Amino acid sequence: AQSVAQPEDQVNVAEGNPLTVKCTYSVSGNPYLFWYVQYPNRGLQFLLKYITGDNLVKGSYGFEAEFNKSQTSFHLKKPSALVSDSALYFCAVRGVILTGGGNKLTFGTGTQLKVEL
Amino acid sequence: DVKVTQSSRYLVKRTGEKVFLECVQDMDHENMFWYRQDPGLGLRLIYFSYDVKMKEKGDIPEGYSVSREKKERFSLILESASTNQTSMYLCASSSSRRQGLSNYGYTFGSGTRLTVV
């Protein structure tokens, strides 16, 4: 079975400071990894993904994520946070090898990011 | 712009009513999903479908059913609404094809916030 852990319910950071939102995963074989962002009363929006290749993945709005196979982590980062980055962030994983219909992603429980002036 | 459209943003229904939540995607995706989102619980999979007329139970199917008569449309049905089904409902779709931008990631609708009174 595949699983995702987001150990922090909330992350607080001052505007202009770097931010990190943590994610660890468990899956059989190589993973496909995703980050999504959700603004209030909206659906989830795709931020970035790791499929293969470079361990540092760049995505939308200046976000990036680092894939670390030995630590089974995929932490989301941004060098300089903005107040407008305040939102709920979800990490998701699925295995490369299809185990059944549906291509199901498994999501973490989400991390609320709050960026303050 | 490709998208997933959920028919209602906000819905208020009475206990015992039969409720239909509609989801339409214009990306020719094979897979479609219904999730509910509750604070502290993240996204929980209700049902998914990987082909027309095909459906599989997710993690919390009790009290729900689904219908997929056409590839682009996936309906969630609450047979007899109850107050514990008050939640945000999210529809998503994905492609089974390895090529393309999606690489199995999901595209989400904007969500339907359902209140059962």
XYZ file of N, CA and C in Angstrom:
702
model
N 0.851 -1.198 0.000
C 0.000 0.000 0.000
C 0.883 1.242 0.000
N 0.407 2.277 -0.623
C 1.164 3.526 -0.672
C 0.604 4.507 0.338
N 1.473 5.378 0.847
C 1.034 6.339 1.849
C 1.886 7.597 1.785
N 1.343 8.668 2.333
C 2.029 9.966 2.389
C 1.852 10.530 3.784
N 2.922 11.099 4.309
C 2.854 11.762 5.605
C 3.273 13.223 5.459
N 2.451 14.107 5.955
C 2.798 15.519 6.073
C 2.799 15.801 7.573
N 3.971 15.866 8.173
C 4.041 15.869 9.644
C 3.569 17.152 10.306
N 3.476 18.238 9.564
C 3.085 19.532 10.140
C 1.695 19.925 9.655
N 0.796 20.163 10.619
C -0.535 20.650 10.242
C -0.460 22.087 9.741
N 0.464 22.870 10.316
C 0.583 24.281 9.947
C 2.044 24.695 9.973
N 2.377 25.549 9.016
C 3.711 26.150 8.949
C 3.537 27.662 8.868
N 4.216 28.355 9.757
C 4.182 29.818 9.765
C 5.540 30.362 9.349
N 5.519 31.364 8.468
C 6.777 31.952 8.002
C 6.551 33.433 7.712
N 7.567 34.227 7.899
C 7.485 35.655 7.602
C 7.725 35.888 6.110
N 7.034 36.870 5.576
C 7.209 37.197 4.159
C 8.670 37.521 3.873
N 9.183 36.991 2.768
C 10.571 37.204 2.390
C 11.510 36.112 2.864
N 11.070 35.341 3.859
C 11.885 34.225 4.352
C 11.656 32.983 3.511
N 12.629 32.062 3.510
C 12.409 30.792 2.792
C 11.398 29.932 3.531
N 10.686 29.110 2.774
C 9.717 28.207 3.390
C 9.983 26.774 2.947
N 9.637 25.844 3.831
C 9.692 24.419 3.531
C 8.446 23.759 4.072
N 7.790 22.968 3.250
C 6.664 22.148 3.674
C 7.079 20.696 3.462
N 7.008 19.903 4.517
C 7.601 18.561 4.487
C 6.620 17.499 4.011
N 7.197 16.497 3.338
C 6.410 15.356 2.858
C 7.311 14.129 2.805
N 6.857 13.029 3.375
C 7.529 11.743 3.194
C 6.512 10.757 2.646
N 7.012 9.738 1.959
C 6.104 8.835 1.263
C 6.552 7.390 1.438
N 5.640 6.497 1.113
C 5.942 5.074 1.072
C 5.213 4.476 -0.118
N 5.963 3.789 -0.984
C 5.346 3.184 -2.177
C 6.249 2.059 -2.655
N 5.665 1.079 -3.309
C 6.456 0.001 -3.898
C 7.090 0.493 -5.187
N 8.376 0.291 -5.322
C 9.049 0.704 -6.534
C 9.277 2.202 -6.586
N 9.514 2.705 -7.779
C 9.770 4.135 -7.953
C 8.472 4.929 -7.880
N 8.552 6.135 -7.327
C 7.333 6.924 -7.136
C 7.115 7.981 -8.212
N 5.855 8.309 -8.413
C 5.465 9.572 -9.027
C 4.998 10.450 -7.862
N 5.509 11.667 -7.757
C 5.206 12.532 -6.625
C 4.652 13.861 -7.115
N 3.703 14.409 -6.375
C 3.005 15.623 -6.772
C 2.817 16.541 -5.567
N 2.770 17.837 -5.850
C 2.309 18.833 -4.890
C 1.140 19.596 -5.504
N 0.115 19.787 -4.664
C -1.052 20.573 -5.045
C -1.258 21.668 -4.002
N -1.902 22.769 -4.442
C -2.238 23.861 -3.532
C -3.745 24.111 -3.596
N -4.319 24.444 -2.456
C -5.751 24.734 -2.390
C -5.975 26.066 -1.696
N -6.638 26.982 -2.387
C -7.052 28.245 -1.786
C -8.463 28.068 -1.224
N -8.884 28.911 -0.283
C -10.170 28.715 0.391
C -11.344 28.520 -0.568
N -12.130 27.494 -0.293
C -13.355 27.182 -1.051
C -13.084 26.952 -2.543
N -11.936 26.409 -2.825
C -11.570 26.086 -4.211
C -11.090 24.647 -4.295
N -10.999 24.124 -5.522
C -10.408 22.815 -5.739
C -8.896 22.885 -5.632
N -8.257 21.740 -5.790
C -6.800 21.680 -5.722
C -6.194 22.046 -7.073
N -5.105 22.812 -7.022
C -4.388 23.194 -8.242
C -3.020 22.520 -8.257
N -2.633 22.005 -9.401
C -1.342 21.361 -9.575
C -0.204 22.381 -9.438
N 0.832 22.038 -8.653
C 2.007 22.889 -8.495
C 3.216 22.337 -9.244
N 3.532 21.079 -8.982
C 4.699 20.470 -9.614
C 4.655 18.959 -9.421
N 5.525 18.281 -10.173
C 5.579 16.831 -10.073
C 7.013 16.336 -10.272
N 7.293 15.186 -9.674
C 8.525 14.453 -9.941
C 8.141 13.123 -10.590
N 8.714 12.894 -11.786
C 8.470 11.634 -12.471
C 9.791 10.868 -12.578
N 10.804 11.542 -13.094
C 12.131 10.956 -13.212
C 13.107 12.091 -13.503
N 14.418 11.814 -13.429
C 15.377 12.842 -13.799
C 15.913 13.598 -12.600
N 16.111 14.901 -12.777
C 16.712 15.732 -11.741
C 15.917 15.665 -10.447
N 16.650 15.622 -9.347
C 15.981 15.534 -8.051
C 15.328 16.847 -7.646
N 15.774 17.956 -8.197
C 15.174 19.255 -7.903
C 14.193 19.595 -9.023
N 12.945 19.724 -8.636
C 11.880 19.977 -9.606
C 11.363 21.387 -9.408
N 11.230 22.115 -10.500
C 10.692 23.475 -10.410
C 9.245 23.485 -10.886
N 8.427 24.302 -10.202
C 7.017 24.342 -10.542
C 6.483 25.753 -10.653
N 5.178 25.868 -10.455
C 4.501 27.154 -10.606
C 4.796 28.073 -9.432
N 4.645 29.384 -9.668
C 4.695 30.430 -8.637
C 6.013 30.448 -7.856
N 7.104 29.978 -8.468
C 8.406 30.008 -7.819
C 8.677 28.873 -6.851
N 7.758 27.919 -6.768
C 7.959 26.767 -5.886
C 8.871 25.729 -6.536
N 9.541 24.986 -5.696
C 10.360 23.859 -6.131
C 10.277 22.766 -5.076
N 10.661 21.567 -5.465
C 10.645 20.457 -4.518
C 11.849 19.572 -4.788
N 12.365 19.011 -3.696
C 13.544 18.166 -3.798
C 13.195 16.727 -3.489
N 13.430 15.857 -4.443
C 13.206 14.429 -4.268
C 14.451 13.804 -3.641
N 14.264 13.092 -2.533
C 15.362 12.415 -1.871
C 14.974 10.959 -1.686
N 15.537 10.101 -2.526
C 15.122 8.694 -2.526
C 15.508 7.977 -1.235
N 16.693 8.272 -0.727
C 17.163 7.572 0.469
C 16.334 7.927 1.697
N 15.837 9.151 1.748
C 14.998 9.583 2.858
C 13.516 9.490 2.534
N 13.181 9.008 1.371
C 11.786 8.928 0.876
C 11.047 10.217 1.178
N 11.643 11.332 0.781
C 11.028 12.635 1.037
C 10.874 13.423 -0.254
N 9.956 14.369 -0.197
C 9.688 15.247 -1.347
C 9.213 16.575 -0.771
N 10.116 17.319 -0.167
C 9.771 18.562 0.512
C 9.577 19.707 -0.477
N 8.567 20.499 -0.224
C 8.252 21.670 -1.041
C 8.996 22.874 -0.482
N 9.578 23.679 -1.378
C 10.379 24.813 -0.927
C 10.115 26.036 -1.796
N 10.398 27.196 -1.183
C 10.383 28.439 -1.934
C 11.395 29.374 -1.288
N 12.260 30.006 -2.056
C 13.334 30.815 -1.465
C 12.824 32.040 -0.707
N 11.712 32.639 -1.182
C 11.224 33.860 -0.561
C 9.693 33.835 -0.549
N 9.111 33.676 0.623
C 7.659 33.504 0.730
C 6.921 34.825 0.530
N 5.694 34.706 -0.021
C 4.800 35.843 -0.184
C 3.532 35.610 0.627
N 2.897 36.692 1.053
C 1.632 36.557 1.778
C 0.619 35.781 0.935
N 0.649 35.990 -0.369
C -0.288 35.318 -1.275
C -0.038 33.813 -1.391
N 1.077 33.322 -0.842
C 1.331 31.876 -0.819
C 0.529 31.173 0.279
N -0.083 31.930 1.157
C -0.862 31.338 2.234
C -1.996 30.493 1.660
N -1.990 29.218 1.975
C -2.953 28.269 1.402
C -2.719 26.908 2.048
N -3.502 25.934 1.609
C -3.372 24.552 2.081
C -2.631 23.755 1.006
N -1.587 23.040 1.408
C -0.734 22.324 0.467
C -0.832 20.827 0.710
N -0.995 20.086 -0.393
C -1.112 18.639 -0.330
C -0.006 17.982 -1.137
N 0.603 16.967 -0.539
C 1.556 16.099 -1.222
C 0.819 14.827 -1.637
N 1.195 14.235 -2.779
C 0.521 13.016 -3.244
C 1.536 12.091 -3.920
N 1.254 10.801 -3.883
C 2.166 9.805 -4.443
C 1.394 8.702 -5.148
N 2.007 8.121 -6.169
C 1.534 6.854 -6.722
C 2.756 6.114 -7.241
N 2.623 4.819 -7.351
C 3.710 4.002 -7.859
C 3.776 4.068 -9.373
N 4.955 3.819 -9.933
C 5.133 3.816 -11.380
C 4.425 2.635 -11.996
N 4.487 1.503 -11.291
C 3.881 0.289 -11.816
C 2.400 0.303 -11.493
N 1.564 0.127 -12.502
C 0.124 0.128 -12.287
C -0.272 -1.094 -11.483
N -1.043 -0.848 -10.429
C -1.505 -1.960 -9.604
C -2.991 -2.217 -9.781
N -3.625 -1.451 -10.617
C -5.047 -1.640 -10.842
C -5.611 -0.451 -11.583
N -6.877 -0.513 -11.888
C -7.471 0.590 -12.624
C -7.503 1.885 -11.841
N -7.447 2.976 -12.532
C -7.714 4.237 -11.871
C -6.527 5.129 -11.612
N -5.316 4.622 -11.662
C -4.155 5.487 -11.422
C -4.333 6.309 -10.164
N -4.696 5.663 -9.082
C -5.030 6.402 -7.875
C -3.815 7.058 -7.259
N -3.988 8.331 -6.916
C -3.017 9.027 -6.084
C -3.434 8.891 -4.626
N -2.458 8.807 -3.770
C -2.711 8.854 -2.333
C -2.231 10.203 -1.824
N -3.101 10.920 -1.118
C -2.811 12.272 -0.654
C -2.458 12.279 0.829
N -1.616 13.240 1.201
C -1.398 13.520 2.605
C -2.581 14.291 3.173
N -2.532 14.579 4.467
C -3.637 15.266 5.124
C -3.575 16.777 4.957
N -2.505 17.263 4.346
C -2.414 18.687 4.059
C -1.665 19.476 5.120
N -0.997 20.539 4.689
C -0.296 21.462 5.582
C -0.754 22.875 5.276
N -1.257 23.554 6.295
C -1.696 24.943 6.130
C -0.468 25.851 6.234
N -0.193 26.574 5.173
C 0.909 27.537 5.177
C 0.362 28.931 5.442
N 0.949 29.599 6.409
C 0.545 30.971 6.735
C 1.773 31.861 6.629
N 1.723 32.812 5.717
C 2.821 33.756 5.520
C 2.361 35.119 6.024
N 3.130 35.660 6.965
C 2.743 36.921 7.601
C 3.733 38.026 7.272
N 3.225 39.251 7.295
C 4.073 40.415 7.026
C 5.068 40.635 8.160
N -8.878 26.310 -22.397
C -8.260 25.850 -21.162
C -8.980 24.585 -20.691
N -8.208 23.526 -20.484
C -8.816 22.273 -20.076
C -9.350 22.384 -18.663
N -10.439 21.659 -18.394
C -10.974 21.817 -17.057
C -11.939 20.712 -16.673
N -12.170 20.687 -15.361
C -13.172 19.833 -14.747
C -14.211 20.756 -14.129
N -15.469 20.555 -14.480
C -16.533 21.440 -14.035
C -17.487 20.700 -13.120
N -17.688 21.245 -11.936
C -18.684 20.723 -11.007
C -19.887 21.655 -11.044
N -21.070 21.072 -11.108
C -22.264 21.840 -11.452
C -22.637 22.880 -10.405
N -22.341 22.635 -9.144
C -22.734 23.573 -8.094
C -21.543 23.901 -7.209
N -21.411 25.164 -6.813
C -20.372 25.531 -5.843
C -20.872 25.330 -4.411
N -22.137 25.704 -4.175
C -22.732 25.551 -2.855
C -24.102 24.897 -3.017
N -24.400 24.005 -2.070
C -25.662 23.270 -2.138
C -26.154 23.051 -0.721
N -27.449 23.305 -0.491
C -28.063 23.015 0.808
C -29.216 22.056 0.566
N -29.200 20.922 1.241
C -30.235 19.902 1.083
C -30.763 19.470 2.452
N -31.952 18.891 2.432
C -32.567 18.422 3.679
C -32.240 16.942 3.898
N -32.201 16.573 5.152
C -31.982 15.174 5.521
C -33.001 14.280 4.822
N -32.500 13.187 4.221
C -33.368 12.235 3.545
C -33.534 12.477 2.057
N -33.146 13.652 1.590
C -33.247 13.939 0.160
C -32.254 13.119 -0.640
N -32.571 12.863 -1.883
C -31.628 12.260 -2.814
C -30.890 13.395 -3.503
N -29.561 13.338 -3.470
C -28.744 14.441 -3.950
C -27.848 13.960 -5.090
N -27.797 14.757 -6.139
C -26.939 14.456 -7.293
C -25.867 15.542 -7.408
N -24.605 15.109 -7.439
C -23.499 16.016 -7.712
C -22.914 15.627 -9.066
N -22.834 16.622 -9.962
C -22.404 16.339 -11.327
C -20.997 16.864 -11.577
N -20.264 16.120 -12.388
C -18.897 16.493 -12.737
C -18.679 16.191 -14.223
N -18.148 17.169 -14.942
C -17.887 17.006 -16.372
C -16.459 17.448 -16.659
N -15.742 16.631 -17.463
C -14.375 17.007 -17.870
C -14.285 17.018 -19.392
N -13.446 17.929 -19.902
C -13.334 18.091 -21.353
C -11.967 17.668 -21.881
N -11.281 16.790 -21.157
C -9.918 16.408 -21.519
C -9.821 14.989 -22.071
N -10.966 14.355 -22.280
C -10.981 12.973 -22.773
C -10.234 12.028 -21.833
N -10.294 12.312 -20.544
C -9.626 11.466 -19.551
C -10.414 10.196 -19.293
N -9.667 9.101 -19.100
C -10.310 7.824 -18.833
C -10.791 7.732 -17.382
N -9.992 8.306 -16.468
C -10.227 8.100 -15.044
C -10.912 9.306 -14.414
N -11.879 9.037 -13.564
C -12.537 10.106 -12.810
C -12.737 9.662 -11.373
N -12.733 10.639 -10.465
C -12.701 10.353 -9.031
C -13.634 11.299 -8.285
N -14.201 10.816 -7.202
C -14.909 11.657 -6.247
C -14.255 11.523 -4.870
N -13.919 12.685 -4.309
C -13.363 12.753 -2.968
C -14.271 13.624 -2.098
N -14.207 13.395 -0.794
C -14.727 14.371 0.141
C -13.567 14.865 0.992
N -13.666 16.142 1.370
C -12.596 16.773 2.126
C -13.172 17.334 3.406
N -12.602 16.925 4.515
C -13.020 17.396 5.823
C -11.788 17.834 6.603
N -11.936 18.879 7.425
C -10.787 19.410 8.173
C -10.092 18.329 8.994
N -8.779 18.269 8.859
C -7.999 17.306 9.627
C -7.964 15.902 9.058
N -8.810 15.641 8.075
C -8.871 14.292 7.491
C -8.333 14.245 6.072
N -8.022 15.386 5.498
C -7.493 15.409 4.140
C -8.545 15.010 3.114
N -8.084 14.403 2.032
C -8.972 13.945 0.969
C -9.230 12.450 1.138
N -10.496 12.086 1.138
C -10.849 10.672 1.235
C -11.604 10.253 -0.019
N -11.154 9.170 -0.627
C -11.708 8.710 -1.890
C -13.024 7.983 -1.664
N -14.064 8.425 -2.374
C -15.381 7.814 -2.242
C -15.564 6.722 -3.300
N -15.454 7.106 -4.544
C -15.568 6.190 -5.678
C -14.655 6.682 -6.788
N -14.270 5.771 -7.670
C -13.595 6.182 -8.883
C -14.032 5.306 -10.051
N -13.707 5.775 -11.241
C -14.103 5.080 -12.458
C -12.962 5.187 -13.460
N -12.625 4.071 -14.087
C -11.541 4.104 -15.071
C -12.033 3.841 -16.478
N -13.350 3.803 -16.635
C -13.914 3.636 -17.971
C -15.414 3.872 -17.868
N -16.019 4.099 -19.010
C -17.475 4.273 -19.032
C -18.149 3.029 -18.448
N -19.136 3.267 -17.598
C -19.934 2.227 -16.946
C -19.126 1.395 -15.950
N -17.866 1.736 -15.739
C -17.059 1.036 -14.743
C -16.955 1.897 -13.499
N -16.989 1.259 -12.329
C -16.832 1.996 -11.082
C -16.196 1.079 -10.049
N -15.460 1.700 -9.155
C -14.872 0.952 -8.055
C -15.015 1.747 -6.780
N -15.212 1.034 -5.685
C -15.322 1.691 -4.398
C -13.964 2.217 -3.955
N -14.028 3.385 -3.325
C -12.835 3.920 -2.705
C -12.796 3.538 -1.239
N -12.333 4.465 -0.419
C -12.156 4.171 1.005
C -13.422 4.362 1.835
N -14.322 5.228 1.362
C -15.525 5.525 2.157
C -16.772 5.547 1.271
N -17.163 4.429 0.662
C -18.292 4.445 -0.277
C -19.682 4.392 0.373
N -19.743 4.109 1.667
C -21.044 3.899 2.294
C -21.904 5.155 2.223
N -23.139 4.971 1.770
C -24.069 6.086 1.682
C -24.017 6.815 0.342
N -23.122 6.351 -0.534
C -22.949 6.993 -1.839
C -23.066 5.963 -2.956
N -23.427 6.436 -4.148
C -23.307 5.648 -5.361
C -22.849 6.580 -6.475
N -22.470 6.004 -7.614
C -21.980 6.814 -8.721
C -22.555 6.291 -10.031
N -22.450 7.131 -11.051
C -22.905 6.773 -12.380
C -21.951 7.374 -13.396
N -21.562 6.540 -14.368
C -20.737 7.046 -15.466
C -21.260 6.446 -16.767
N -22.202 7.141 -17.350
C -22.828 6.709 -18.604
C -22.075 7.213 -19.822
N -21.378 8.332 -19.662
C -20.565 8.892 -20.735
C -19.171 9.174 -20.200
N -18.198 9.167 -21.094
C -16.811 9.303 -20.675
C -16.561 10.616 -19.938
N -17.222 11.675 -20.347
C -16.922 12.985 -19.797
C -17.661 13.305 -18.501
N -18.598 12.482 -18.100
C -19.460 12.822 -16.971
C -19.420 11.747 -15.894
N -19.253 12.193 -14.645
C -19.203 11.266 -13.514
C -20.052 11.860 -12.406
N -21.129 11.186 -12.054
C -22.085 11.711 -11.089
C -21.954 10.992 -9.758
N -22.033 11.756 -8.693
C -22.055 11.210 -7.325
C -23.469 11.356 -6.785
N -23.999 10.287 -6.216
C -25.378 10.276 -5.733
C -25.379 9.954 -4.251
N -26.041 10.819 -3.495
C -26.299 10.545 -2.079
C -27.734 10.036 -2.013
N -27.900 8.757 -1.757
C -29.218 8.126 -1.860
C -30.217 8.726 -0.864
N -29.761 9.000 0.353
C -30.602 9.607 1.382
C -29.676 10.452 2.257
N -29.630 11.731 1.944
C -28.635 12.601 2.578
C -28.771 12.622 4.097
N -27.632 12.641 4.746
C -27.610 12.746 6.205
C -26.658 13.871 6.600
N -26.828 14.353 7.833
C -26.021 15.504 8.262
C -24.528 15.187 8.267
N -24.154 13.912 8.470
C -22.730 13.592 8.467
C -22.128 13.545 7.058
N -22.938 13.844 6.068
C -22.428 13.970 4.708
C -22.201 15.440 4.319
N -22.406 16.315 5.285
C -22.029 17.711 5.076
C -20.518 17.786 4.904
N -20.071 18.305 3.763
C -18.642 18.269 3.449
C -18.376 19.039 2.163
N -17.069 19.173 1.852
C -16.649 19.655 0.532
C -16.411 18.429 -0.343
N -17.035 18.412 -1.525
C -16.873 17.297 -2.448
C -16.047 17.758 -3.653
N -15.028 16.976 -3.956
C -14.110 17.315 -5.047
C -14.119 16.221 -6.095
N -14.260 16.633 -7.338
C -14.173 15.725 -8.471
C -12.809 15.928 -9.136
N -12.239 14.861 -9.666
C -10.953 14.955 -10.360
C -10.935 13.978 -11.523
N -10.067 14.249 -12.477
C -9.888 13.313 -13.590
C -8.409 13.176 -13.901
N -8.062 12.069 -14.565
C -6.673 11.849 -14.966
C -6.635 10.959 -16.197
N -5.488 11.002 -16.866
C -5.307 10.200 -18.064
C -4.521 8.940 -17.734
N -4.848 7.871 -18.419
C -4.078 6.632 -18.291
C -2.915 6.579 -19.274
N -2.863 7.548 -20.163
C -1.823 7.527 -21.187
C -0.521 8.046 -20.609
N 0.574 7.374 -20.883
C 1.875 7.747 -20.334
C 2.366 9.060 -20.895
N 2.019 9.340 -22.151
C 2.494 10.559 -22.781
C 1.667 11.746 -22.325
N 2.162 12.898 -22.594
C 1.384 14.098 -22.311
C 1.796 14.772 -21.026
N 1.166 15.863 -20.767
C 1.552 16.708 -19.648
C 1.146 16.118 -18.308
N 0.145 15.285 -18.311
C -0.429 14.913 -17.018
C 0.444 13.940 -16.252
N 1.080 12.965 -16.972
C 1.853 11.948 -16.264
C 1.101 11.416 -15.058
N -0.164 11.159 -15.285
C -1.027 10.556 -14.277
C -1.449 11.511 -13.164
N -1.099 12.766 -13.216
C -1.584 13.696 -12.204
C -3.061 13.986 -12.404
N -3.681 14.537 -11.400
C -5.104 14.836 -11.436
C -5.359 16.291 -11.824
N -6.507 16.507 -12.482
C -7.064 17.841 -12.626
C -8.338 17.883 -11.802
N -8.443 18.856 -10.923
C -9.573 18.946 -10.002
C -10.590 19.976 -10.454
N -11.846 19.729 -10.103
C -12.866 20.745 -10.197
C -12.767 21.715 -9.022
N -13.627 22.725 -9.030
C -13.580 23.763 -7.996
C -14.216 23.330 -6.685
N -14.922 22.208 -6.710
C -15.508 21.703 -5.478
C -16.959 22.127 -5.297
N -17.699 21.292 -4.583
C -19.076 21.595 -4.182
C -19.149 21.496 -2.669
N -19.510 22.593 -2.036
C -19.684 22.558 -0.579
C -21.145 22.228 -0.291
N -21.371 21.040 0.206
C -22.716 20.533 0.491
C -23.012 20.645 1.977
N -24.151 21.235 2.279
C -24.641 21.294 3.653
C -25.953 20.539 3.713
N -26.049 19.574 4.616
C -27.281 18.814 4.814
C -27.875 19.240 6.151
N -29.108 19.738 6.098
C -29.748 20.264 7.326
C -30.928 19.395 7.762
